[in-house]
Amino acid sequence: MTNAVIVGSGVIGLSIAYQLLECAELRPEKLTIIAAHFPQDEPISHEFTSPWAGAHFRPFPHRPETYESDERESKYTRVTYNIFKRLAAEHPESTIQFMKGVDLLEDPPVEYKTLGPGYNSDSLEKFRKLDVAELPRNVAFGCEYRTYCLNAPVYLAFLQEKVRSLCLAHGTKLLQKRMTLNALKQVYTMFPDCTALFNASGQGLQMDGGFDTACFSIRGQTLLLDVPHTTKYDRMTITHQDRLGNWTFVIKRPTADGSAAQFILGGTKQPDDFSVMPRDWDSDALMARGRVLFPELMCDGKFRVARVNVGFRPARRGGSRVEVERSPYGPVIHAYGLGGMGYETSLGVATHALKLYSSTCPAPKL
């Protein structure tokens, strides 16, 4: 019996599970997902990054210092984008909504100004550089393109349900085991029938224990807003960067049942900051910038803050790791270290992981 084991139940792990079950040639007879946290857990743990996300697709040009990883991860985002178009059409309950994306920069790097690779009409739909007359005060550069927003917790629950229903439909035995692993090799002790191991553990749990030393966390604090009235942000997502490097963005959180959407106002990017408690000064700074940039989100001159979100993006120096490790216990397909690009890259990473799986592991007997 083929038993594919996935470590991690965030957006990367569940995307791998979903893609694996969708592919008849690779579909295992048994699927095991091991994680300390699962979608729909209450309360949401700060150790579980995926439910706290925005989430939307915001492309950026390849930077000279990280060109190789930027190029690779950009390709992941385009694969995800194309699959999301199908999911949005066929599964409105996924909450994926396509809309206009706008980037506004006060002091743009040269790769933006020259519309470098990854940030032009070659791979972005409805891409257009804004005219000077269209730019807000103090903004030196702007572009628009077609993008999407989604409701992270609801989308995770959608993926989890798709995994369950696909297993039921195709006779794949599903086991979801809640535990914290200390080392990947524990998987082979618990499941000696493991024929493939996908490591979607975010920070990169290693075979003999510990985490990938190239991995680090980026703390993000955002505000979840109730906005009972209609605004232009129902149809667009905007990201603004000021001269000091502060990123301020508004992301719609669509609903699956037609009820009023909420919005994310963000955010912070604080590497190696492990404070799980919301900080008033971070929230105050976000609201101060939001009052200037996105005043339409306020009600009677104030933001209605439903919750302060604190999450930790699992980033990696040198870019994400999506590759095969041939360990003494068996092959491991690593898929971690995506930082704040988990949703944007999710199905592209899963597609790559499955290609590695098909070239490394024996095909299941159909």
CSV table of C-alpha atoms in Angstrom, one decimal:
chain,number,residue,atom,x,y,z
A,1,MET,CA,0.0,0.0,0.0
A,2,THR,CA,1.3,3.5,-0.9
A,3,ASN,CA,1.2,5.9,2.0
A,4,ALA,CA,2.0,9.5,1.3
A,5,VAL,CA,2.8,11.4,4.5
A,6,ILE,CA,2.6,15.2,4.6
A,7,VAL,CA,4.1,17.1,7.6
A,8,GLY,CA,2.2,20.4,8.0
A,9,SER,CA,-1.4,21.3,7.5
A,10,GLY,CA,-1.0,25.0,6.4
A,11,VAL,CA,-1.7,26.2,2.9
A,12,ILE,CA,1.4,24.5,1.4
A,13,GLY,CA,0.7,21.1,3.0
A,14,LEU,CA,-3.0,21.1,2.2
A,15,SER,CA,-2.3,22.3,-1.4
A,16,ILE,CA,0.1,19.3,-1.9
A,17,ALA,CA,-2.6,17.0,-0.5
A,18,TYR,CA,-5.2,18.4,-2.8
A,19,GLN,CA,-3.1,18.3,-5.9
A,20,LEU,CA,-1.9,14.7,-5.0
A,21,LEU,CA,-5.5,13.5,-4.7
A,22,GLU,CA,-6.5,15.3,-8.0
A,23,CYS,CA,-3.9,13.3,-9.9
A,24,ALA,CA,-5.1,9.8,-10.7
A,25,GLU,CA,-1.6,8.6,-11.7
A,26,LEU,CA,-0.1,9.7,-8.3
A,27,ARG,CA,-3.1,9.3,-6.0
A,28,PRO,CA,-1.9,7.2,-3.0
A,29,GLU,CA,-4.0,4.5,-1.3
A,30,LYS,CA,-3.4,6.1,2.0
A,31,LEU,CA,-2.8,9.8,2.9
A,32,THR,CA,-1.4,10.8,6.3
A,33,ILE,CA,-1.3,14.5,7.4
A,34,ILE,CA,0.7,15.2,10.6
A,35,ALA,CA,0.4,18.6,12.2
A,36,ALA,CA,0.2,20.3,15.6
A,37,HIS,CA,-2.6,22.5,14.3
A,38,PHE,CA,-5.4,22.1,11.7
A,39,PRO,CA,-7.8,24.5,10.0
A,40,GLN,CA,-10.8,25.5,12.1
A,41,ASP,CA,-9.0,25.0,15.4
A,42,GLU,CA,-10.2,27.5,18.0
A,43,PRO,CA,-8.6,29.6,19.2
A,44,ILE,CA,-6.1,30.0,16.3
A,45,SER,CA,-2.6,29.4,17.5
A,46,HIS,CA,0.0,32.0,16.6
A,47,GLU,CA,2.3,29.1,15.8
A,48,PHE,CA,-0.1,28.3,12.9
A,49,THR,CA,0.7,31.0,10.3
A,50,SER,CA,-1.8,30.3,7.5
A,51,PRO,CA,-5.1,31.4,9.1
A,52,TRP,CA,-3.7,34.8,10.0
A,53,ALA,CA,-2.8,35.7,6.4
A,54,GLY,CA,-4.3,38.5,4.2
A,55,ALA,CA,-4.2,37.0,1.5
A,56,HIS,CA,-3.7,38.3,-2.0
A,57,PHE,CA,-1.3,38.1,-4.9
A,58,ARG,CA,1.1,41.0,-5.1
A,59,PRO,CA,3.8,40.5,-7.7
A,60,PHE,CA,7.2,42.2,-7.5
A,61,PRO,CA,10.1,42.5,-10.0
A,62,HIS,CA,13.1,40.1,-9.5
A,63,ARG,CA,15.7,41.8,-7.3
A,64,PRO,CA,19.4,41.6,-8.3
A,65,GLU,CA,20.5,40.2,-5.0
A,66,THR,CA,17.8,37.4,-5.0
A,67,TYR,CA,17.2,37.0,-8.7
A,68,GLU,CA,17.3,33.2,-8.8
A,69,SER,CA,14.8,32.6,-6.0
A,70,ASP,CA,12.6,35.5,-7.1
A,71,GLU,CA,12.4,34.0,-10.6
A,72,ARG,CA,11.5,30.5,-9.3
A,73,GLU,CA,9.0,31.7,-6.8
A,74,SER,CA,7.4,34.1,-9.4
A,75,LYS,CA,6.8,31.0,-11.6
A,76,TYR,CA,5.0,29.4,-8.6
A,77,THR,CA,2.7,32.4,-8.3
A,78,ARG,CA,1.7,32.2,-11.9
A,79,VAL,CA,0.9,28.5,-11.7
A,80,THR,CA,-1.2,29.2,-8.6
A,81,TYR,CA,-2.9,32.2,-10.3
A,82,ASN,CA,-4.1,30.1,-13.3
A,83,ILE,CA,-5.4,27.3,-11.0
A,84,PHE,CA,-7.2,29.9,-8.9
A,85,LYS,CA,-9.0,31.1,-12.0
A,86,ARG,CA,-10.5,27.7,-12.3
A,87,LEU,CA,-11.3,27.3,-8.6
A,88,ALA,CA,-12.9,30.8,-8.4
A,89,ALA,CA,-15.2,29.8,-11.3
A,90,GLU,CA,-16.1,26.3,-10.1
A,91,HIS,CA,-16.0,26.8,-6.4
A,92,PRO,CA,-17.2,30.2,-5.2
A,93,GLU,CA,-17.2,28.7,-1.7
A,94,SER,CA,-13.4,28.9,-1.9
A,95,THR,CA,-13.8,32.8,-1.5
A,96,ILE,CA,-11.2,33.4,-4.3
A,97,GLN,CA,-12.3,36.7,-6.0
A,98,PHE,CA,-10.4,38.3,-8.8
A,99,MET,CA,-10.1,42.1,-8.9
A,100,LYS,CA,-7.8,45.0,-9.6
A,101,GLY,CA,-4.5,45.2,-7.8
A,102,VAL,CA,-2.7,48.5,-7.4
A,103,ASP,CA,0.9,49.2,-6.2
A,104,LEU,CA,1.9,52.7,-5.2
A,105,LEU,CA,5.6,53.5,-4.3
A,106,GLU,CA,7.0,56.8,-3.1
A,107,ASP,CA,10.6,55.9,-3.7
A,108,PRO,CA,10.6,52.9,-6.2
A,109,PRO,CA,13.8,50.8,-6.7
A,110,VAL,CA,15.1,50.8,-10.3
A,111,GLU,CA,13.7,47.3,-11.0
A,112,TYR,CA,10.2,48.8,-10.5
A,113,LYS,CA,10.8,51.9,-12.6
A,114,THR,CA,12.2,49.7,-15.5
A,115,LEU,CA,9.3,47.2,-15.2
A,116,GLY,CA,11.8,44.4,-14.7
A,117,PRO,CA,11.3,40.6,-15.0
A,118,GLY,CA,8.3,39.4,-13.0
A,119,TYR,CA,6.6,42.8,-13.1
A,120,ASN,CA,5.3,43.6,-16.5
A,121,SER,CA,2.7,42.5,-19.0
A,122,ASP,CA,4.7,39.4,-20.0
A,123,SER,CA,3.2,37.5,-17.2
A,124,LEU,CA,0.6,39.7,-15.5
A,125,GLU,CA,-2.9,40.2,-16.8
A,126,LYS,CA,-4.2,43.7,-17.5
A,127,PHE,CA,-0.9,45.2,-16.4
A,128,ARG,CA,-0.5,49.0,-16.8
A,129,LYS,CA,1.8,51.6,-15.5
A,130,LEU,CA,-0.1,54.5,-14.1
A,131,ASP,CA,0.3,58.0,-15.6
A,132,VAL,CA,1.7,60.7,-13.4
A,133,ALA,CA,-1.7,62.4,-13.3
A,134,GLU,CA,-3.2,59.3,-11.8
A,135,LEU,CA,-0.7,59.1,-8.9
A,136,PRO,CA,-1.7,60.2,-5.4
A,137,ARG,CA,0.3,62.9,-3.6
A,138,ASN,CA,3.9,62.0,-2.8
A,139,VAL,CA,3.7,58.8,-4.9
A,140,ALA,CA,6.4,58.6,-7.7
A,141,PHE,CA,5.4,55.2,-9.3
A,142,GLY,CA,2.3,53.1,-9.7
A,143,CYS,CA,1.0,50.1,-11.6
A,144,GLU,CA,-2.2,48.1,-11.8
A,145,TYR,CA,-2.9,44.5,-12.8
A,146,ARG,CA,-5.5,41.8,-12.3
A,147,THR,CA,-5.1,39.9,-9.1
A,148,TYR,CA,-7.2,38.2,-6.4
A,149,CYS,CA,-8.1,38.2,-2.7
A,150,LEU,CA,-9.3,35.4,-0.6
A,151,ASN,CA,-10.5,34.7,3.0
A,152,ALA,CA,-7.5,32.7,4.4
A,153,PRO,CA,-9.3,30.8,7.2
A,154,VAL,CA,-12.3,29.9,4.9
A,155,TYR,CA,-10.0,28.9,2.1
A,156,LEU,CA,-8.1,26.6,4.4
A,157,ALA,CA,-11.3,25.0,5.5
A,158,PHE,CA,-12.3,24.6,1.8
A,159,LEU,CA,-9.0,22.9,1.0
A,160,GLN,CA,-9.4,20.6,4.0
A,161,GLU,CA,-12.9,19.6,2.9
A,162,LYS,CA,-11.7,19.0,-0.7
A,163,VAL,CA,-9.0,16.7,0.7
A,164,ARG,CA,-11.6,14.8,2.7
A,165,SER,CA,-14.1,14.5,-0.1
A,166,LEU,CA,-11.5,13.4,-2.7
A,167,CYS,CA,-10.3,10.7,-0.3
A,168,LEU,CA,-13.9,9.5,0.1
A,169,ALA,CA,-14.6,9.6,-3.6
A,170,HIS,CA,-11.5,7.7,-4.6
A,171,GLY,CA,-11.1,5.3,-1.7
A,172,THR,CA,-8.0,6.8,-0.3
A,173,LYS,CA,-7.7,6.2,3.5
A,174,LEU,CA,-7.2,9.6,5.2
A,175,LEU,CA,-5.5,9.9,8.6
A,176,GLN,CA,-5.0,13.3,10.2
A,177,LYS,CA,-2.7,13.0,13.2
A,178,ARG,CA,-2.3,15.8,15.6
A,179,MET,CA,1.2,15.9,17.1
A,180,THR,CA,4.4,17.9,17.3
A,181,LEU,CA,7.3,16.1,15.6
A,182,ASN,CA,10.8,16.6,17.0
A,183,ALA,CA,12.5,15.1,13.9
A,184,LEU,CA,11.3,13.9,10.5
A,185,LYS,CA,12.7,10.4,11.1
A,186,GLN,CA,9.9,9.9,13.6
A,187,VAL,CA,7.5,9.5,10.7
A,188,TYR,CA,9.2,6.3,9.6
A,189,THR,CA,9.0,4.9,13.1
A,190,MET,CA,5.3,5.6,13.3
A,191,PHE,CA,4.5,4.8,9.7
A,192,PRO,CA,6.9,2.1,8.4
A,193,ASP,CA,4.6,1.9,5.3
A,194,CYS,CA,5.5,5.5,4.4
A,195,THR,CA,6.3,5.6,0.6
A,196,ALA,CA,6.8,9.3,0.3
A,197,LEU,CA,7.3,12.1,2.8
A,198,PHE,CA,6.4,15.7,2.0
A,199,ASN,CA,7.9,18.3,4.4
A,200,ALA,CA,5.7,21.3,4.5
A,201,SER,CA,6.6,22.3,8.0
A,202,GLY,CA,7.1,26.0,7.3
A,203,GLN,CA,10.4,26.4,9.1
A,204,GLY,CA,11.9,23.2,7.7
A,205,LEU,CA,12.0,20.5,10.3
A,206,GLN,CA,15.0,18.3,9.6
A,207,MET,CA,15.5,14.5,9.5
A,208,ASP,CA,17.5,14.2,12.7
A,209,GLY,CA,15.8,17.1,14.5
A,210,GLY,CA,16.0,20.9,14.6
A,211,PHE,CA,15.0,23.3,11.9
A,212,ASP,CA,16.7,24.5,8.7
A,213,THR,CA,19.2,27.0,10.0
A,214,ALA,CA,18.5,29.3,6.9
A,215,CYS,CA,14.9,29.7,8.1
A,216,PHE,CA,13.7,32.6,10.2
A,217,SER,CA,10.3,34.2,11.1
A,218,ILE,CA,8.9,37.5,10.1
A,219,ARG,CA,6.4,38.9,12.5
A,220,GLY,CA,3.3,40.4,10.9
A,221,GLN,CA,0.7,42.5,12.7
A,222,THR,CA,-2.5,43.5,10.9
A,223,LEU,CA,-5.9,44.7,11.7
A,224,LEU,CA,-9.1,42.9,10.7
A,225,LEU,CA,-11.7,45.6,10.0
A,226,ASP,CA,-15.5,45.6,9.9
A,227,VAL,CA,-16.6,47.9,7.1
A,228,PRO,CA,-20.4,47.8,6.8
A,229,HIS,CA,-20.7,50.2,3.9
A,230,THR,CA,-19.6,49.7,0.3
A,231,THR,CA,-16.2,51.0,-0.8
A,232,LYS,CA,-13.9,50.8,-3.8
A,233,TYR,CA,-11.9,48.2,-1.9
A,234,ASP,CA,-14.7,45.7,-2.6
A,235,ARG,CA,-13.2,45.6,-6.1
A,236,MET,CA,-9.6,46.3,-5.6
A,237,THR,CA,-6.6,45.7,-3.3
A,238,ILE,CA,-4.0,48.4,-2.9
A,239,THR,CA,-0.4,48.3,-1.5
A,240,HIS,CA,1.5,51.5,-0.7
A,241,GLN,CA,5.2,51.9,0.3
A,242,ASP,CA,6.4,55.1,1.7
A,243,ARG,CA,9.9,56.6,1.6
A,244,LEU,CA,10.8,55.0,4.9
A,245,GLY,CA,10.0,51.6,3.6
A,246,ASN,CA,6.7,51.1,5.5
A,247,TRP,CA,4.2,48.9,3.6
A,248,THR,CA,0.5,49.7,4.1
A,249,PHE,CA,-2.1,47.6,2.3
A,250,VAL,CA,-5.8,46.8,2.3
A,251,ILE,CA,-7.0,43.3,1.4
A,252,LYS,CA,-10.6,42.2,1.1
A,253,ARG,CA,-11.6,39.1,3.0
A,254,PRO,CA,-14.5,37.8,0.9
A,255,THR,CA,-17.2,35.7,2.4
A,256,ALA,CA,-18.6,32.4,1.1
A,257,ASP,CA,-22.2,33.1,2.2
A,258,GLY,CA,-22.7,36.6,0.7
A,259,SER,CA,-22.5,38.3,4.1
A,260,ALA,CA,-20.6,41.6,4.5
A,261,ALA,CA,-16.9,41.2,3.8
A,262,GLN,CA,-14.2,42.2,6.2
A,263,PHE,CA,-10.9,43.8,5.3
A,264,ILE,CA,-7.3,43.5,6.4
A,265,LEU,CA,-5.3,46.6,7.1
A,266,GLY,CA,-1.6,45.9,7.3
A,267,GLY,CA,1.0,45.5,8.1
A,268,THR,CA,4.4,45.0,9.7
A,269,LYS,CA,7.4,43.1,8.6
A,270,GLN,CA,9.5,42.4,11.7
A,271,PRO,CA,12.2,39.7,11.2
A,272,ASP,CA,13.2,37.6,14.2
A,273,ASP,CA,10.6,39.3,16.4
A,274,PHE,CA,8.7,36.6,18.4
A,275,SER,CA,6.2,38.7,20.4
A,276,VAL,CA,2.8,36.9,20.1
A,277,MET,CA,1.0,39.7,21.8
A,278,PRO,CA,-0.5,42.5,19.7
A,279,ARG,CA,1.3,45.8,20.3
A,280,ASP,CA,-0.6,49.0,20.6
A,281,TRP,CA,2.1,51.1,18.9
A,282,ASP,CA,2.1,48.8,15.8
A,283,SER,CA,-1.7,49.1,15.6
A,284,ASP,CA,-1.6,52.9,16.2
A,285,ALA,CA,1.0,53.3,13.4
A,286,LEU,CA,-1.1,51.2,11.0
A,287,MET,CA,-4.2,53.2,11.7
A,288,ALA,CA,-2.3,56.5,11.4
A,289,ARG,CA,-1.2,55.5,7.9
A,290,GLY,CA,-4.6,54.0,7.1
A,291,ARG,CA,-6.4,57.2,7.9
A,292,VAL,CA,-4.3,59.0,5.3
A,293,LEU,CA,-4.2,56.3,2.6
A,294,PHE,CA,-7.5,54.5,3.0
A,295,PRO,CA,-10.0,56.8,4.8
A,296,GLU,CA,-13.0,55.1,3.1
A,297,LEU,CA,-12.5,52.1,5.4
A,298,MET,CA,-13.4,54.2,8.5
A,299,CYS,CA,-16.9,54.5,10.0
A,300,ASP,CA,-17.8,57.8,11.6
A,301,GLY,CA,-14.1,58.8,11.5
A,302,LYS,CA,-12.9,55.6,13.2
A,303,PHE,CA,-11.7,52.1,12.2
A,304,ARG,CA,-13.9,49.3,13.5
A,305,VAL,CA,-11.3,46.8,14.5
A,306,ALA,CA,-12.7,43.3,14.9
A,307,ARG,CA,-9.4,41.7,15.8
A,308,VAL,CA,-5.7,42.4,15.8
A,309,ASN,CA,-3.8,39.6,14.0
A,310,VAL,CA,-0.3,38.5,14.8
A,311,GLY,CA,1.3,35.8,12.7
A,312,PHE,CA,4.8,34.7,11.8
A,313,ARG,CA,5.8,34.2,8.2
A,314,PRO,CA,8.2,31.3,7.7
A,315,ALA,CA,10.9,32.8,5.5
A,316,ARG,CA,14.2,31.4,4.4
A,317,ARG,CA,17.5,33.0,3.4
A,318,GLY,CA,18.3,32.0,-0.1
A,319,GLY,CA,14.6,31.5,-0.9
A,320,SER,CA,12.2,28.6,-0.4
A,321,ARG,CA,13.4,25.0,-0.5
A,322,VAL,CA,11.4,22.8,-2.9
A,323,GLU,CA,13.7,19.8,-3.6
A,324,VAL,CA,14.2,16.1,-2.9
A,325,GLU,CA,16.5,14.8,-0.1
A,326,ARG,CA,17.4,11.1,-0.3
A,327,SER,CA,17.7,10.2,3.3
A,328,PRO,CA,18.6,6.7,4.8
A,329,TYR,CA,15.0,6.3,5.7
A,330,GLY,CA,13.5,7.2,2.3
A,331,PRO,CA,13.0,10.2,0.0
A,332,VAL,CA,11.8,13.5,1.4
A,333,ILE,CA,10.2,16.2,-0.8
A,334,HIS,CA,10.9,19.5,1.0
A,335,ALA,CA,8.5,22.4,0.4
A,336,TYR,CA,9.0,25.2,2.9
A,337,GLY,CA,10.3,28.6,3.6
A,338,LEU,CA,7.9,30.7,1.5
A,339,GLY,CA,7.7,33.6,3.9
A,340,GLY,CA,4.6,35.8,3.3
A,341,MET,CA,4.0,34.2,-0.2
A,342,GLY,CA,2.3,31.0,1.0
A,343,TYR,CA,-1.0,31.5,-0.7
A,344,GLU,CA,0.4,33.1,-3.8
A,345,THR,CA,2.8,30.2,-4.4
A,346,SER,CA,0.8,27.4,-2.8
A,347,LEU,CA,-0.5,25.4,-5.9
A,348,GLY,CA,2.7,26.2,-7.9
A,349,VAL,CA,4.8,24.7,-5.1
A,350,ALA,CA,2.5,21.7,-4.9
A,351,THR,CA,2.8,21.2,-8.6
A,352,HIS,CA,6.6,21.2,-8.4
A,353,ALA,CA,6.5,18.9,-5.4
A,354,LEU,CA,4.4,16.4,-7.3
A,355,LYS,CA,6.8,16.4,-10.2
A,356,LEU,CA,9.6,15.6,-7.7
A,357,TYR,CA,7.4,12.9,-6.2
A,358,SER,CA,6.6,11.3,-9.5
A,359,SER,CA,10.3,11.2,-10.5
A,360,THR,CA,11.5,9.9,-7.2
A,361,CYS,CA,8.9,7.5,-5.8
A,362,PRO,CA,7.3,4.4,-7.2
A,363,ALA,CA,3.9,5.0,-8.8
A,364,PRO,CA,1.0,3.6,-6.9
A,365,LYS,CA,-0.7,0.4,-8.1
A,366,LEU,CA,-4.0,1.4,-9.7
